[in-house]
XYZ file of N, CA and C in Angstrom:
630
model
N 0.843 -1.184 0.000
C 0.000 0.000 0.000
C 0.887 1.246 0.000
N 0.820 2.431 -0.037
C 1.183 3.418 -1.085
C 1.168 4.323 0.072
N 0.455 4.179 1.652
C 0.669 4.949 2.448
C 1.484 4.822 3.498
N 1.526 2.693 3.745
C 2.456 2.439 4.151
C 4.138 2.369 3.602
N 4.330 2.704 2.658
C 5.693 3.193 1.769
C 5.401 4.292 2.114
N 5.215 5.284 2.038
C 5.143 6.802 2.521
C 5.565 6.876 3.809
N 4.855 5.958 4.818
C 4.974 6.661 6.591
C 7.037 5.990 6.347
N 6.881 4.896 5.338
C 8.696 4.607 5.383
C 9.986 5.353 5.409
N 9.186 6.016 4.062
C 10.195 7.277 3.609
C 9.749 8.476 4.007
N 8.990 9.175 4.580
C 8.619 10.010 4.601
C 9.774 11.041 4.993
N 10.980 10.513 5.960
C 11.828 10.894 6.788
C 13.051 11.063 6.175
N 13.045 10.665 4.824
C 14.207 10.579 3.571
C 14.315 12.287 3.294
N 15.581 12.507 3.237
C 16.104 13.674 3.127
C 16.793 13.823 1.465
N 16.408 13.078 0.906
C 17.243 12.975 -0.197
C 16.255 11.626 -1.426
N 16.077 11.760 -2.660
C 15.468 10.617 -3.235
C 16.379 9.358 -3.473
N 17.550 9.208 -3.137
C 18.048 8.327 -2.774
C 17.802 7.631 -1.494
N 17.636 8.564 -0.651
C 17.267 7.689 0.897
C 15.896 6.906 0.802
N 15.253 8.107 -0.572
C 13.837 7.114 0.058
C 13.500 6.500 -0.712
N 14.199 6.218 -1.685
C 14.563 5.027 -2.587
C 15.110 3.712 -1.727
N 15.759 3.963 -1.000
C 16.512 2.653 -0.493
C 15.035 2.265 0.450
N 14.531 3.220 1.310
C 13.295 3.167 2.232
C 12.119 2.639 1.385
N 12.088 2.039 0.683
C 11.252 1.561 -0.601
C 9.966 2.173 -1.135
N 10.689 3.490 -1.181
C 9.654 4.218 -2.219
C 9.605 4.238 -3.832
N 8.504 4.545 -4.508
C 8.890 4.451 -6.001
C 9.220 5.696 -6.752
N 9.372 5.712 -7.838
C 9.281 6.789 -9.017
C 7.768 7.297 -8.838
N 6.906 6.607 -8.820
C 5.675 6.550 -9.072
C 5.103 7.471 -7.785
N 5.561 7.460 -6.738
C 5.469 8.056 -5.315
C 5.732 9.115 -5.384
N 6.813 9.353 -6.049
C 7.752 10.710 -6.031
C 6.707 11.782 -6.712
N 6.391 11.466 -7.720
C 5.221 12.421 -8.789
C 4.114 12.380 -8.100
N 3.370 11.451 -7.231
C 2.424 11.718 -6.630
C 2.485 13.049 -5.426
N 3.550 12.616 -4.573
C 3.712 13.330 -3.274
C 4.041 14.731 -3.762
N 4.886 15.098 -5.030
C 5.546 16.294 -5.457
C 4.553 17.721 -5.709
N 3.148 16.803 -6.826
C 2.255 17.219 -7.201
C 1.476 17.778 -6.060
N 1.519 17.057 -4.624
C 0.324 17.928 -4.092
C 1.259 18.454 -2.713
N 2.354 18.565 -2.942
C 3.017 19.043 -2.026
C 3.780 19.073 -0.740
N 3.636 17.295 -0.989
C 4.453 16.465 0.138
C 5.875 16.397 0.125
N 6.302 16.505 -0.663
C 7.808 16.621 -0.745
C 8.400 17.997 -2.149
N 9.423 18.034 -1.627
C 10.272 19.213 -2.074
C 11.463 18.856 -2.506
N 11.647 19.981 -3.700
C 13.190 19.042 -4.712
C 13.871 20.168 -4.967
N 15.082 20.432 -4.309
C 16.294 21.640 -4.357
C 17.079 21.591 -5.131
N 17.497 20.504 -5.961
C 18.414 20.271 -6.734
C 19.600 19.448 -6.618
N 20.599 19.176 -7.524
C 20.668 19.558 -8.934
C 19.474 18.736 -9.524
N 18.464 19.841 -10.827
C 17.690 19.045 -11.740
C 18.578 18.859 -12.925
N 18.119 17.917 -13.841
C 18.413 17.741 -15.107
C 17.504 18.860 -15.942
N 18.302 19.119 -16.951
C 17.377 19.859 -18.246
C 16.270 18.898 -19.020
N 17.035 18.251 -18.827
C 16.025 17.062 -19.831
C 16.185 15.633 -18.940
N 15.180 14.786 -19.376
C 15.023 13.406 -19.165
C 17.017 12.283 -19.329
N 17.236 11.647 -18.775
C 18.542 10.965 -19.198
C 17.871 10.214 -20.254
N 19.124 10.362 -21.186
C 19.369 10.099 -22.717
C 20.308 8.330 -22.338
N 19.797 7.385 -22.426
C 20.758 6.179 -21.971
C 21.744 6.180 -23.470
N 21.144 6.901 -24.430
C 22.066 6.346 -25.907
C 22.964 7.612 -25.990
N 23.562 8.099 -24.816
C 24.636 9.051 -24.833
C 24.993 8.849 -23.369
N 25.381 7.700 -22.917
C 25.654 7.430 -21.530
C 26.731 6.227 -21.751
N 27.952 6.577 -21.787
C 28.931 5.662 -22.396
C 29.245 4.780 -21.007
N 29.211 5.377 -19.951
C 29.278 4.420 -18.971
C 28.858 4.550 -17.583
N 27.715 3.335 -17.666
C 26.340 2.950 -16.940
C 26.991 3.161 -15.130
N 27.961 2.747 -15.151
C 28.550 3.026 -13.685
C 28.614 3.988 -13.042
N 28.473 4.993 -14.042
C 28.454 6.627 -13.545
C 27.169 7.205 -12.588
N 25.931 6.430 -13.447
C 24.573 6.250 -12.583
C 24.343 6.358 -11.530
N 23.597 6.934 -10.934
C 23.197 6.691 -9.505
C 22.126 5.468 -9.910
N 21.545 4.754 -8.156
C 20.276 4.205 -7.975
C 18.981 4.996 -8.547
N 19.040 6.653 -8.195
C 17.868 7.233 -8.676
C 17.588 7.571 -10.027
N 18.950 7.595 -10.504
C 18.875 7.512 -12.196
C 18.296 6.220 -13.398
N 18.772 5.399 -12.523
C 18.078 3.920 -12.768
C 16.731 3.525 -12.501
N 16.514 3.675 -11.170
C 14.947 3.897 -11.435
C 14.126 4.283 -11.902
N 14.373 6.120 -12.324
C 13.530 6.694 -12.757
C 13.626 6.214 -14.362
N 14.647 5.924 -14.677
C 15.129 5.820 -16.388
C 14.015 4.374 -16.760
N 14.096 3.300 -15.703
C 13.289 1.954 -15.731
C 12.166 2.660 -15.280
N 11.427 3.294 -14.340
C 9.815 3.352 -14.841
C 9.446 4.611 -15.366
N 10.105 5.284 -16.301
C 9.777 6.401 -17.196
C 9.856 5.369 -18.573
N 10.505 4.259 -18.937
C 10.203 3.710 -20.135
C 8.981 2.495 -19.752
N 8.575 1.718 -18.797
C 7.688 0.973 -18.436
C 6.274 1.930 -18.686
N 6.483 3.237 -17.826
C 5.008 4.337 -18.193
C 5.255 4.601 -19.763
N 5.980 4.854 -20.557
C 5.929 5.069 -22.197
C 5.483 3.955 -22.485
N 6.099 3.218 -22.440
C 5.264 1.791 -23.124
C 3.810 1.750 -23.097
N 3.468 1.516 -22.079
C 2.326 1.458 -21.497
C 1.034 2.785 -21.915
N 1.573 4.185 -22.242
C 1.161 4.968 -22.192
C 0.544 4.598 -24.023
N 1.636 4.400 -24.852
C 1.691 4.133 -26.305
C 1.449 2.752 -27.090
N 1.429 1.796 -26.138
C 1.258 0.453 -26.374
C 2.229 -0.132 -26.976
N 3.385 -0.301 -26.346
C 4.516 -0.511 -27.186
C 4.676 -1.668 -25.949
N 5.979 -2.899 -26.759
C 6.343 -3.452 -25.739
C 7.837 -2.797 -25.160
N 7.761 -2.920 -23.900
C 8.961 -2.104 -22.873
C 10.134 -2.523 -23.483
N 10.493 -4.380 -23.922
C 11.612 -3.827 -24.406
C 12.210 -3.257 -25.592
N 11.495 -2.983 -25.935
C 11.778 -2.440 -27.854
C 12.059 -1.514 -27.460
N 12.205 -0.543 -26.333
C 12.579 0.447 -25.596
C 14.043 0.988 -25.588
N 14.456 0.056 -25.644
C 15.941 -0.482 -25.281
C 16.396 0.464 -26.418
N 17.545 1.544 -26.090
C 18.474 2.124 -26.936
C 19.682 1.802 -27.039
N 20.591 1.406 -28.033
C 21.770 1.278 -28.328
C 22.769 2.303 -28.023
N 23.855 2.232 -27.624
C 24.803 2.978 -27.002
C 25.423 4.080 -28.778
N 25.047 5.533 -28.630
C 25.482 6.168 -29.743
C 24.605 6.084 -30.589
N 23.311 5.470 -30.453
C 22.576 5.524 -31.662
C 21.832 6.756 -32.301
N 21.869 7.500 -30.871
C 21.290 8.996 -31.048
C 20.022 9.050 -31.397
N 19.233 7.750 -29.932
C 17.790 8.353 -29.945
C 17.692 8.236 -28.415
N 16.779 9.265 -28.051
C 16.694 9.121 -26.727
C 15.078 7.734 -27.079
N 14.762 7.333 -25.586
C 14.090 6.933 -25.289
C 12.520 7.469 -26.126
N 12.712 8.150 -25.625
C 11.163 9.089 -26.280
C 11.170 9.237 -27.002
N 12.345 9.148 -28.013
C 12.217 9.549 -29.789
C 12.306 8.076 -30.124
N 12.582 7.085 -29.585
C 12.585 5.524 -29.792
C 11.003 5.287 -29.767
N 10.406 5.803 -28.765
C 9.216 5.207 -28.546
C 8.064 6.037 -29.564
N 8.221 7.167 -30.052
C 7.420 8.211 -30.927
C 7.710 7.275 -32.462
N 8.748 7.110 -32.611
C 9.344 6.777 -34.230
C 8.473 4.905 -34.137
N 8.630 4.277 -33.262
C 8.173 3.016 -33.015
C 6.680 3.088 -33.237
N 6.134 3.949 -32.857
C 4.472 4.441 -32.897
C 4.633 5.224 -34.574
N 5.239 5.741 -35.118
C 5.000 6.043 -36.484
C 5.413 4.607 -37.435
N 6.178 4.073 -36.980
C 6.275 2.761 -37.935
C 4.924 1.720 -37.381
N 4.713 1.760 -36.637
C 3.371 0.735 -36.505
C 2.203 1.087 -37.264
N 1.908 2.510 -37.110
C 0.770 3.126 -37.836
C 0.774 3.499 -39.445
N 1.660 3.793 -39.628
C 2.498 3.432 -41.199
C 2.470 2.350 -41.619
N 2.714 1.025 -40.745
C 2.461 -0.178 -41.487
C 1.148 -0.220 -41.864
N 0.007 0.443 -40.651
C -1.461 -0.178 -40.996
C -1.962 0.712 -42.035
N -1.041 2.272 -42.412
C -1.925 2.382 -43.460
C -1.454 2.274 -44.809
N -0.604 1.247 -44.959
C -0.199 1.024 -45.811
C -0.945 -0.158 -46.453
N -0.811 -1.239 -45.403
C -2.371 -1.962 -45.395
C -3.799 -1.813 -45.720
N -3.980 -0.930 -45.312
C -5.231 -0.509 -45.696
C -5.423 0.445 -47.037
N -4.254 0.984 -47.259
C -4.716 1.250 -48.550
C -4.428 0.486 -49.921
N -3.314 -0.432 -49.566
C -3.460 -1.469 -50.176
C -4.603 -2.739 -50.532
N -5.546 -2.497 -49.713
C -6.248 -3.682 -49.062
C -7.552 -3.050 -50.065
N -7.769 -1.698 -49.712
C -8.407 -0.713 -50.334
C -8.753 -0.164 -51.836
N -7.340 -0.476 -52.117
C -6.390 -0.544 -53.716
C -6.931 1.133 -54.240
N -6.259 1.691 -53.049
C -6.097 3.314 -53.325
C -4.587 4.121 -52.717
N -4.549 5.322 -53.447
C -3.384 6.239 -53.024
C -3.583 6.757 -51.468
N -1.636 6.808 -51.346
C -2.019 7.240 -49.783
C -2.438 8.527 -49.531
N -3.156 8.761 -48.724
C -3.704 10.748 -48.593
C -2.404 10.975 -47.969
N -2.702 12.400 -47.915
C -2.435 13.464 -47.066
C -2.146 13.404 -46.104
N -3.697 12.673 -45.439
C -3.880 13.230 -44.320
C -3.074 12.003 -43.442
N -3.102 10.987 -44.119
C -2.073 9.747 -43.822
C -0.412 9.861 -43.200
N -0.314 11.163 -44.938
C 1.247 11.014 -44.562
C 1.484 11.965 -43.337
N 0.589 13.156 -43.582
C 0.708 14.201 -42.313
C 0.638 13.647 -40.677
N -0.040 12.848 -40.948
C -0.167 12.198 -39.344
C 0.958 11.398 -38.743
N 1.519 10.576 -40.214
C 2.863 9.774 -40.025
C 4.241 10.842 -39.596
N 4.192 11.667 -39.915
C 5.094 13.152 -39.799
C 4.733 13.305 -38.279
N 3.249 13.497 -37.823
C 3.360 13.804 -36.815
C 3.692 13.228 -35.615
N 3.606 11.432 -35.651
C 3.929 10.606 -34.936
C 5.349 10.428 -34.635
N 6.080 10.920 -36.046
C 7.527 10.895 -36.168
C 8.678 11.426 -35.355
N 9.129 11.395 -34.464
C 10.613 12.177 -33.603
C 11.500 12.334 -34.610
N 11.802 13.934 -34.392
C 12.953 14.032 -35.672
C 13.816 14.700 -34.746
N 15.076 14.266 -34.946
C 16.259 14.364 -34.794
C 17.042 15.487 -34.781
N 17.999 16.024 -33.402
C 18.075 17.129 -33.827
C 19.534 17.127 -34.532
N 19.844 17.352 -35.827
C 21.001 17.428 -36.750
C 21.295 19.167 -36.681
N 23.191 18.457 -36.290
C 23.990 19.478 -36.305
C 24.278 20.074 -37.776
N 24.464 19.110 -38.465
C 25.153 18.966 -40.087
C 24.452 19.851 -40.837
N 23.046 20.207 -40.929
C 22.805 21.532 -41.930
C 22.941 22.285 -41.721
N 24.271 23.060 -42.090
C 25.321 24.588 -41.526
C 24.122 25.329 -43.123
N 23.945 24.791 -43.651
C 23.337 26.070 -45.024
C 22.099 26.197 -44.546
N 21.219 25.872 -43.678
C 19.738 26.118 -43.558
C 19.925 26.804 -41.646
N 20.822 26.522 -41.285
C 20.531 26.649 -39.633
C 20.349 28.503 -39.532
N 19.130 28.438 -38.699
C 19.309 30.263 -38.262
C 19.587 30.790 -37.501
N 19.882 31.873 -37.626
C 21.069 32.641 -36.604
C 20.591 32.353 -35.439
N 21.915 32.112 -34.663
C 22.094 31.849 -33.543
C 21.601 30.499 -32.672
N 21.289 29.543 -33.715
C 21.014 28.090 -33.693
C 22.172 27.076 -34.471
N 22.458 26.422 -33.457
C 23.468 25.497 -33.745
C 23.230 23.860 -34.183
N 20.915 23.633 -34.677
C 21.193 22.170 -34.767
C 19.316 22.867 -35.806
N 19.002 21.853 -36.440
C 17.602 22.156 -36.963
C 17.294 20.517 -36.743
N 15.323 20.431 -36.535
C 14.900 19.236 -36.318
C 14.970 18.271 -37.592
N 15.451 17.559 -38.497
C 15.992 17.172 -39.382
C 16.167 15.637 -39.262
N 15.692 14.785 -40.195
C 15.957 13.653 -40.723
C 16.415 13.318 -42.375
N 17.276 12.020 -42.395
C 17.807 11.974 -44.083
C 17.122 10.709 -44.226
N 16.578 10.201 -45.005
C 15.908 8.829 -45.590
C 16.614 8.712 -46.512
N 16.628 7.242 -46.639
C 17.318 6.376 -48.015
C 18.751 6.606 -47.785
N 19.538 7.334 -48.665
C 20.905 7.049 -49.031
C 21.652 7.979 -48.389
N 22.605 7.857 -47.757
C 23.838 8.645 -47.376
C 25.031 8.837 -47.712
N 26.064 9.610 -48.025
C 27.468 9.521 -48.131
C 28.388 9.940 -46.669
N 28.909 8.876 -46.101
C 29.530 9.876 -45.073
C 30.640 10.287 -44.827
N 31.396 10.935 -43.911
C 32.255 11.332 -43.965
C 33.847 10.640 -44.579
N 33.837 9.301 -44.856
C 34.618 8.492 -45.234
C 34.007 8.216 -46.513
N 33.355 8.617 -47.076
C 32.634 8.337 -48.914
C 31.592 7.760 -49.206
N 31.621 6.567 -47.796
C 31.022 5.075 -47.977
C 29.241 5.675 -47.606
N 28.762 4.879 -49.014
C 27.078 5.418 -49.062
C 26.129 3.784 -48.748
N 25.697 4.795 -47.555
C 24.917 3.234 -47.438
C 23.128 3.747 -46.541
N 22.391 2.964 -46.500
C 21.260 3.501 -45.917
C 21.405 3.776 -44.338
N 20.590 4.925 -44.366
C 20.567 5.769 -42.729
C 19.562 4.812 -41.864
N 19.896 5.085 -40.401
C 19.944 4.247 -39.576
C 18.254 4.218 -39.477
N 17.645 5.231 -39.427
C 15.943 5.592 -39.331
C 15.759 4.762 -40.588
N 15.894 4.976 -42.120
C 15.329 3.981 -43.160
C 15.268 2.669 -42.722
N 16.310 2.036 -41.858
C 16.413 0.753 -41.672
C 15.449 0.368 -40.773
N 16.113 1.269 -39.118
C 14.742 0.523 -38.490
C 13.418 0.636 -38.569
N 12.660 1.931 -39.132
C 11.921 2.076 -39.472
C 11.294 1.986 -40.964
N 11.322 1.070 -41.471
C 11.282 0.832 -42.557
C 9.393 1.344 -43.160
N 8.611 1.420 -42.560
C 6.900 1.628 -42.713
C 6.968 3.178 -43.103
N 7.675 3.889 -42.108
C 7.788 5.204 -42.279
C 8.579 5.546 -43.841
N 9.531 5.215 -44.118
C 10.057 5.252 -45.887
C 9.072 4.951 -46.483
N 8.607 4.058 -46.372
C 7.540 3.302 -47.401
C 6.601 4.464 -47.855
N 5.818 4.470 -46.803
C 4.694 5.538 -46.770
C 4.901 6.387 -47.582
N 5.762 7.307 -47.361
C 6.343 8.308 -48.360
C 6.779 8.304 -49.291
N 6.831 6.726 -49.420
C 7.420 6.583 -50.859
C 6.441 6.549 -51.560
N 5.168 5.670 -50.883
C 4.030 5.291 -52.163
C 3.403 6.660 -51.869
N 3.246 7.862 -51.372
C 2.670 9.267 -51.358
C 3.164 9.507 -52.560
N 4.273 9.755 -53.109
C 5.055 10.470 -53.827
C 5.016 10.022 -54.855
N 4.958 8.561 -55.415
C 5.295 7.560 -56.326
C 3.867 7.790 -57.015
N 2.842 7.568 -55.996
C 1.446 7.506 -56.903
C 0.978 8.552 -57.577
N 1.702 9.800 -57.255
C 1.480 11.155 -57.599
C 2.055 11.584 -58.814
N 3.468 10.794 -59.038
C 3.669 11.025 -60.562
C 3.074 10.931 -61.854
N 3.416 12.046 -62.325
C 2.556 11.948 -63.904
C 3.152 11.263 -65.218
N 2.658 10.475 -65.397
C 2.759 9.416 -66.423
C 4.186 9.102 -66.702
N 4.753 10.563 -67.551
C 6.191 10.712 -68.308
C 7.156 10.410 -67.468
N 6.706 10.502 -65.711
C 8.152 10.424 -64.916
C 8.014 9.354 -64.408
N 7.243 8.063 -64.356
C 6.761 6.742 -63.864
C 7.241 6.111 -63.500
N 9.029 6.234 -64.021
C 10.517 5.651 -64.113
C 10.783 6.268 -62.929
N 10.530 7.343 -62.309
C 11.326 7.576 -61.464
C 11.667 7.522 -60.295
N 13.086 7.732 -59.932
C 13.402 7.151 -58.296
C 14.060 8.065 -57.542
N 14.369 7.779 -56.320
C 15.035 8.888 -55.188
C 15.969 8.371 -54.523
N 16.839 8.867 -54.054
C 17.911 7.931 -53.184
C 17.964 8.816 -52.111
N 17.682 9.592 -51.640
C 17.303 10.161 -50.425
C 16.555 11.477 -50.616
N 15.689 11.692 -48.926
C 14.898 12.392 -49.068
C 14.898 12.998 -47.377
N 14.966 14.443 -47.701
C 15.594 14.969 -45.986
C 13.806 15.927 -45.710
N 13.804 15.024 -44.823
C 12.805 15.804 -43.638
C 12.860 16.416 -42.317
N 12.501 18.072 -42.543
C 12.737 18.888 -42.105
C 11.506 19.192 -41.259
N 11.677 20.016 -39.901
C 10.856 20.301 -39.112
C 10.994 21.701 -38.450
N 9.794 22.132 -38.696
C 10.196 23.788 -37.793
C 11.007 24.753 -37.901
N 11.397 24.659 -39.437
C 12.143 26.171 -40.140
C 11.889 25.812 -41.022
């Protein structure tokens, strides 16, 4: 019970103490919200990023917890399973852009389905929604579009890359998300007029918010 964990920790001076006193994540947002407990600092700016955390030892207990039931509540919140959650070390997605992009490839698959199933072009309003489900990335690399006094724009590359060593091969989003390419591909593809029917793309950069 949720009050007997409370009378435990109540006496915790620190969310580590009342972590060990077996309180939850889940406690912490309750008690915070109506004014049972108080948080002085240091905060984070943002949520911990585990796919820019080269080494896990550095962690506290309270970093671990909260990091394990802030992806158990996403899951749950989006219907995803928890561990597909799981970010790769450097992959350069946080959690939440894992779990947003995972929810645009699921829904991308179904309407791809369905308009297949349908044996019609994809709308609009299809691809717009797939965009909106989408986490885009914040890229340093477009120095010709960035505006003053911004050092990154929200930015994704589909299909083909060259990188800094020459070698062109498909970007890491085309791969795992493969529903999301698609989509946009058959938007675009069905829209051509007759004479260009032949034609193809080897990448395609999606941009957000400039």
């Amino acid at each position: 019970k949720s009050h007997i964990r409370y009378e435990r920790y109540s006496k915790a001076k620190s969310a580590r103490e009342a972590l060990k006193l077996g309180s939850w994540p889940a406690d912490w947002c309750w008690d915070y919200e109506r004014g049972f407990i108080k948080v002085y600092g240091p905060l984070r700016d943002e949520p911990l990023d585990m796919s820019k955390v080269q080494d896990e030892s550095t962690l506290t207990d309270v970093d671990m917890a909260i990091h394990r039931w802030y992806r158990r509540e996403l899951a749950k919140k989006l219907g995803l399973n928890y561990k597909d959650l799981f970010v790769g070390k450097g992959s350069g997605e946080s959690t939440l852009m894992r779990a947003h992009r995972l929810v645009a490839q699921r829904e991308a698959s179904k309407r791809l389905k369905a308009a297949e199933k349908q044996n019609r072009p994809i709308t609009e309003d299809e691809v717009l929604q797939t965009l909106r489900e989408w986490a885009f990335g914040r890229n340093p690399n477009r120095q010709n579009v960035l505006p003053e006094g911004q050092d990154w724009v929200w930015s994704d590359t589909l299909g083909l890359l060259r990188d800094r060593m020459g070698d062109i091969h498909l970007t890491t989003p085309t791969k795992a998300y493969p529903a999301v390419t698609a989509i946009l591909n058959k938007y675009l593809t069905d829209r051509l007029p007759k004479e260009l029917a032949s034609f193809t793309w080897t990448s395609l950069n999606l941009n957000c918010n400039y």
